[in-house]
mmCIF file with all atom_site columns, C-alpha atoms in Angstrom:
data_model
loop_
_atom_site.group_PDB
_atom_site.id
_atom_site.type_symbol
_atom_site.label_atom_id
_atom_site.label_alt_id
_atom_site.label_comp_id
_atom_site.label_asym_id
_atom_site.label_entity_id
_atom_site.label_seq_id
_atom_site.pdbx_PDB_ins_code
_atom_site.Cartn_x
_atom_site.Cartn_y
_atom_site.Cartn_z
_atom_site.occupancy
_atom_site.B_iso_or_equiv
_atom_site.pdbx_formal_charge
_atom_site.auth_seq_id
_atom_site.auth_comp_id
_atom_site.auth_asym_id
_atom_site.auth_atom_id
_atom_site.pdbx_PDB_model_num
ATOM 1   C CA . LEU A 1 1   ? 45.399 -24.571 -94.483  1.00 64.00 ? 173 LEU A CA 1
ATOM 2   C CA . MET A 1 2   ? 48.991 -24.548 -95.583  1.00 67.00 ? 174 MET A CA 1
ATOM 3   C CA . ALA A 1 3   ? 50.005 -26.255 -92.333  1.00 69.00 ? 175 ALA A CA 1
ATOM 4   C CA . ALA A 1 4   ? 48.369 -29.423 -93.645  1.00 68.00 ? 176 ALA A CA 1
ATOM 5   C CA . THR A 1 5   ? 50.540 -29.361 -96.726  1.00 70.00 ? 177 THR A CA 1
ATOM 6   C CA . MET A 1 6   ? 53.686 -29.148 -94.598  1.00 78.00 ? 178 MET A CA 1
ATOM 7   C CA . VAL A 1 7   ? 52.806 -32.538 -93.124  1.00 78.00 ? 179 VAL A CA 1
ATOM 8   C CA . ASP A 1 8   ? 53.073 -34.020 -96.604  1.00 78.00 ? 180 ASP A CA 1
ATOM 9   C CA . MET A 1 9   ? 56.848 -33.472 -96.671  1.00 84.00 ? 181 MET A CA 1
ATOM 10  C CA . TYR A 1 10  ? 57.380 -36.037 -93.932  1.00 87.00 ? 182 TYR A CA 1
ATOM 11  C CA . VAL A 1 11  ? 54.888 -38.702 -95.032  1.00 88.00 ? 183 VAL A CA 1
ATOM 12  C CA . PRO A 1 12  ? 57.422 -40.672 -97.121  1.00 90.00 ? 184 PRO A CA 1
ATOM 13  C CA . LEU A 1 13  ? 59.915 -40.629 -94.258  1.00 91.00 ? 185 LEU A CA 1
ATOM 14  C CA . PHE A 1 14  ? 57.315 -41.798 -91.744  1.00 89.00 ? 186 PHE A CA 1
ATOM 15  C CA . GLY A 1 15  ? 56.062 -44.414 -94.200  1.00 91.00 ? 187 GLY A CA 1
ATOM 16  C CA . GLN A 1 16  ? 59.558 -45.838 -94.539  1.00 93.00 ? 188 GLN A CA 1
ATOM 17  C CA . ARG A 1 17  ? 60.474 -45.637 -90.851  1.00 92.00 ? 189 ARG A CA 1
ATOM 18  C CA . LEU A 1 18  ? 57.190 -46.497 -89.143  1.00 90.00 ? 190 LEU A CA 1
ATOM 19  C CA . ALA A 1 19  ? 55.492 -48.811 -91.638  1.00 91.00 ? 191 ALA A CA 1
ATOM 20  C CA . HIS A 1 20  ? 58.651 -50.167 -93.302  1.00 92.00 ? 192 HIS A CA 1
ATOM 21  C CA . LEU A 1 21  ? 57.332 -49.257 -96.746  1.00 93.00 ? 193 LEU A CA 1
ATOM 22  C CA . THR A 1 22  ? 59.595 -49.169 -99.762  1.00 94.00 ? 194 THR A CA 1
ATOM 23  C CA . PRO A 1 23  ? 60.492 -45.649 -100.929 1.00 94.00 ? 195 PRO A CA 1
ATOM 24  C CA . VAL A 1 24  ? 58.102 -45.955 -103.875 1.00 94.00 ? 196 VAL A CA 1
ATOM 25  C CA . ALA A 1 25  ? 55.195 -47.101 -101.689 1.00 92.00 ? 197 ALA A CA 1
ATOM 26  C CA . ALA A 1 26  ? 55.919 -44.350 -99.168  1.00 92.00 ? 198 ALA A CA 1
ATOM 27  C CA . GLY A 1 27  ? 55.926 -41.826 -102.005 1.00 90.00 ? 199 GLY A CA 1
ATOM 28  C CA . PHE A 1 28  ? 52.535 -43.036 -103.184 1.00 90.00 ? 200 PHE A CA 1
ATOM 29  C CA . LEU A 1 29  ? 51.276 -42.726 -99.614  1.00 88.00 ? 201 LEU A CA 1
ATOM 30  C CA . SER A 1 30  ? 52.126 -39.039 -99.687  1.00 86.00 ? 202 SER A CA 1
ATOM 31  C CA . ALA A 1 31  ? 50.029 -38.623 -102.834 1.00 91.00 ? 203 ALA A CA 1
ATOM 32  C CA . GLY A 1 32  ? 46.928 -39.059 -100.669 1.00 91.00 ? 204 GLY A CA 1
ATOM 33  C CA . LEU A 1 33  ? 46.932 -35.394 -99.697  1.00 90.00 ? 205 LEU A CA 1
ATOM 34  C CA . ALA A 1 34  ? 47.159 -34.367 -103.358 1.00 91.00 ? 206 ALA A CA 1
ATOM 35  C CA . ILE A 1 35  ? 44.319 -36.700 -104.338 1.00 95.00 ? 207 ILE A CA 1
ATOM 36  C CA . GLY A 1 36  ? 42.063 -35.293 -101.625 1.00 95.00 ? 208 GLY A CA 1
ATOM 37  C CA . TRP A 1 37  ? 43.050 -31.735 -102.495 1.00 93.00 ? 209 TRP A CA 1
ATOM 38  C CA . THR A 1 38  ? 42.193 -32.274 -106.161 1.00 96.00 ? 210 THR A CA 1
ATOM 39  C CA . ALA A 1 39  ? 38.880 -33.987 -105.435 1.00 96.00 ? 211 ALA A CA 1
ATOM 40  C CA . GLY A 1 40  ? 37.897 -31.307 -102.924 1.00 96.00 ? 212 GLY A CA 1
ATOM 41  C CA . GLU A 1 41  ? 38.842 -28.482 -105.242 1.00 95.00 ? 213 GLU A CA 1
ATOM 42  C CA . ILE A 1 42  ? 36.953 -29.923 -108.209 1.00 95.00 ? 214 ILE A CA 1
ATOM 43  C CA . SER A 1 43  ? 33.795 -30.359 -106.150 1.00 93.00 ? 215 SER A CA 1
ATOM 44  C CA . SER A 1 44  ? 34.067 -26.957 -104.456 1.00 94.00 ? 216 SER A CA 1
ATOM 45  C CA . ALA A 1 45  ? 34.991 -24.815 -107.449 1.00 92.00 ? 217 ALA A CA 1
ATOM 46  C CA . SER A 1 46  ? 31.519 -25.155 -108.970 1.00 92.00 ? 218 SER A CA 1
ATOM 47  C CA . LEU A 1 47  ? 29.734 -23.598 -105.985 1.00 93.00 ? 219 LEU A CA 1
ATOM 48  C CA . ASN A 1 48  ? 27.880 -20.414 -106.909 1.00 91.00 ? 220 ASN A CA 1
ATOM 49  C CA . ARG A 1 49  ? 25.942 -19.147 -103.894 1.00 95.00 ? 221 ARG A CA 1
ATOM 50  C CA . GLN A 1 50  ? 28.014 -16.850 -101.684 1.00 94.00 ? 222 GLN A CA 1
ATOM 51  C CA . GLN A 1 51  ? 26.438 -18.136 -98.475  1.00 96.00 ? 223 GLN A CA 1
ATOM 52  C CA . VAL A 1 52  ? 27.320 -21.736 -99.352  1.00 96.00 ? 224 VAL A CA 1
ATOM 53  C CA . ILE A 1 53  ? 30.858 -20.736 -100.299 1.00 95.00 ? 225 ILE A CA 1
ATOM 54  C CA . VAL A 1 54  ? 31.419 -18.922 -96.992  1.00 96.00 ? 226 VAL A CA 1
ATOM 55  C CA . ARG A 1 55  ? 30.167 -21.945 -95.041  1.00 97.00 ? 227 ARG A CA 1
ATOM 56  C CA . THR A 1 56  ? 32.327 -24.281 -97.088  1.00 96.00 ? 228 THR A CA 1
ATOM 57  C CA . VAL A 1 57  ? 35.434 -22.213 -96.413  1.00 96.00 ? 229 VAL A CA 1
ATOM 58  C CA . ALA A 1 58  ? 34.551 -22.097 -92.709  1.00 96.00 ? 230 ALA A CA 1
ATOM 59  C CA . VAL A 1 59  ? 34.161 -25.895 -92.526  1.00 97.00 ? 231 VAL A CA 1
ATOM 60  C CA . ALA A 1 60  ? 37.380 -26.605 -94.437  1.00 96.00 ? 232 ALA A CA 1
ATOM 61  C CA . PRO A 1 61  ? 39.755 -26.269 -91.443  1.00 94.00 ? 233 PRO A CA 1
ATOM 62  C CA . VAL A 1 62  ? 37.569 -28.682 -89.458  1.00 96.00 ? 234 VAL A CA 1
ATOM 63  C CA . VAL A 1 63  ? 37.738 -31.248 -92.267  1.00 96.00 ? 235 VAL A CA 1
ATOM 64  C CA . MET A 1 64  ? 41.496 -30.764 -92.454  1.00 94.00 ? 236 MET A CA 1
ATOM 65  C CA . ALA A 1 65  ? 41.852 -31.173 -88.680  1.00 94.00 ? 237 ALA A CA 1
ATOM 66  C CA . VAL A 1 66  ? 39.836 -34.400 -88.735  1.00 96.00 ? 238 VAL A CA 1
ATOM 67  C CA . GLY A 1 67  ? 42.088 -35.793 -91.455  1.00 95.00 ? 239 GLY A CA 1
ATOM 68  C CA . LEU A 1 68  ? 45.262 -34.801 -89.638  1.00 92.00 ? 240 LEU A CA 1
ATOM 69  C CA . THR A 1 69  ? 43.917 -36.300 -86.407  1.00 94.00 ? 241 THR A CA 1
ATOM 70  C CA . VAL A 1 70  ? 43.153 -39.601 -88.128  1.00 95.00 ? 242 VAL A CA 1
ATOM 71  C CA . SER A 1 71  ? 46.637 -39.602 -89.627  1.00 91.00 ? 243 SER A CA 1
ATOM 72  C CA . ALA A 1 72  ? 48.275 -38.781 -86.300  1.00 91.00 ? 244 ALA A CA 1
ATOM 73  C CA . LEU A 1 73  ? 46.359 -41.450 -84.395  1.00 94.00 ? 245 LEU A CA 1
ATOM 74  C CA . THR A 1 74  ? 47.325 -44.166 -86.863  1.00 92.00 ? 246 THR A CA 1
ATOM 75  C CA . GLN A 1 75  ? 51.088 -43.642 -86.833  1.00 88.00 ? 247 GLN A CA 1
ATOM 76  C CA . PHE A 1 76  ? 52.698 -46.488 -84.948  1.00 88.00 ? 248 PHE A CA 1
ATOM 77  C CA . GLU A 1 77  ? 55.988 -48.258 -85.379  1.00 89.00 ? 249 GLU A CA 1
ATOM 78  C CA . ASP A 1 78  ? 55.599 -51.540 -87.307  1.00 90.00 ? 250 ASP A CA 1
ATOM 79  C CA . ALA A 1 79  ? 52.198 -50.356 -88.543  1.00 88.00 ? 251 ALA A CA 1
ATOM 80  C CA . SER A 1 80  ? 49.936 -52.968 -90.094  1.00 91.00 ? 252 SER A CA 1
ATOM 81  C CA . PRO A 1 81  ? 48.554 -52.512 -93.615  1.00 92.00 ? 253 PRO A CA 1
ATOM 82  C CA . ALA A 1 82  ? 45.180 -51.584 -92.084  1.00 94.00 ? 254 ALA A CA 1
ATOM 83  C CA . LEU A 1 83  ? 46.793 -48.760 -90.098  1.00 93.00 ? 255 LEU A CA 1
ATOM 84  C CA . VAL A 1 84  ? 48.650 -47.566 -93.186  1.00 93.00 ? 256 VAL A CA 1
ATOM 85  C CA . ALA A 1 85  ? 45.334 -47.555 -95.094  1.00 94.00 ? 257 ALA A CA 1
ATOM 86  C CA . ALA A 1 86  ? 43.718 -45.519 -92.295  1.00 95.00 ? 258 ALA A CA 1
ATOM 87  C CA . TRP A 1 87  ? 46.703 -43.171 -92.385  1.00 92.00 ? 259 TRP A CA 1
ATOM 88  C CA . ALA A 1 88  ? 46.252 -42.747 -96.145  1.00 93.00 ? 260 ALA A CA 1
ATOM 89  C CA . LEU A 1 89  ? 42.534 -42.086 -95.666  1.00 96.00 ? 261 LEU A CA 1
ATOM 90  C CA . GLY A 1 90  ? 43.365 -39.383 -93.126  1.00 95.00 ? 262 GLY A CA 1
ATOM 91  C CA . LEU A 1 91  ? 45.680 -37.738 -95.638  1.00 93.00 ? 263 LEU A CA 1
ATOM 92  C CA . VAL A 1 92  ? 42.965 -37.813 -98.308  1.00 96.00 ? 264 VAL A CA 1
ATOM 93  C CA . ILE A 1 93  ? 40.495 -36.219 -95.877  1.00 96.00 ? 265 ILE A CA 1
ATOM 94  C CA . SER A 1 94  ? 43.044 -33.577 -94.906  1.00 93.00 ? 266 SER A CA 1
ATOM 95  C CA . GLY A 1 95  ? 43.723 -32.806 -98.551  1.00 93.00 ? 267 GLY A CA 1
ATOM 96  C CA . ALA A 1 96  ? 39.999 -32.483 -99.195  1.00 95.00 ? 268 ALA A CA 1
ATOM 97  C CA . GLY A 1 97  ? 39.826 -29.895 -96.424  1.00 94.00 ? 269 GLY A CA 1
ATOM 98  C CA . VAL A 1 98  ? 42.474 -27.824 -98.154  1.00 92.00 ? 270 VAL A CA 1
ATOM 99  C CA . GLY A 1 99  ? 40.900 -28.346 -101.570 1.00 94.00 ? 271 GLY A CA 1
ATOM 100 C CA . ILE A 1 100 ? 37.395 -27.234 -100.672 1.00 96.00 ? 272 ILE A CA 1
ATOM 101 C CA . ALA A 1 101 ? 38.646 -23.876 -99.407  1.00 94.00 ? 273 ALA A CA 1
ATOM 102 C CA . TRP A 1 102 ? 41.492 -23.170 -101.802 1.00 92.00 ? 274 TRP A CA 1
ATOM 103 C CA . PRO A 1 103 ? 39.631 -22.014 -104.960 1.00 92.00 ? 275 PRO A CA 1
ATOM 104 C CA . HIS A 1 104 ? 37.566 -19.535 -102.964 1.00 94.00 ? 276 HIS A CA 1
ATOM 105 C CA . LEU A 1 105 ? 40.405 -18.218 -100.816 1.00 91.00 ? 277 LEU A CA 1
ATOM 106 C CA . SER A 1 106 ? 42.565 -17.632 -103.875 1.00 89.00 ? 278 SER A CA 1
ATOM 107 C CA . ALA A 1 107 ? 39.695 -15.871 -105.676 1.00 89.00 ? 279 ALA A CA 1
ATOM 108 C CA . TRP A 1 108 ? 39.052 -13.688 -102.630 1.00 91.00 ? 280 TRP A CA 1
ATOM 109 C CA . ALA A 1 109 ? 42.742 -12.811 -102.417 1.00 91.00 ? 281 ALA A CA 1
ATOM 110 C CA . MET A 1 110 ? 42.761 -11.662 -106.033 1.00 92.00 ? 282 MET A CA 1
ATOM 111 C CA . SER A 1 111 ? 39.549 -9.628  -105.846 1.00 86.00 ? 283 SER A CA 1
#
């Protein structure tokens, strides 16, 4: 799961170089992972049934991989605003994958 967060370091650079975004816009683009992570964590933290939690944690890497794949497939030089939006959506999905697993993995690590 932490591999997805490493991608976030380079999003502003890619946004500036590939999509010709301003530094501020490229920085906001990288916030997509954090937004997805937060939304995923909020929705996942309230799960109570152990069986549902285990399935959620098992699905999380798949969700993350889908998001990273969408982001990777939409990175082109001189990217259009539609491609940048798809890239941002991929980052949100990837962040959600991390977020839905994180509260349970951290609780399991501490127990």
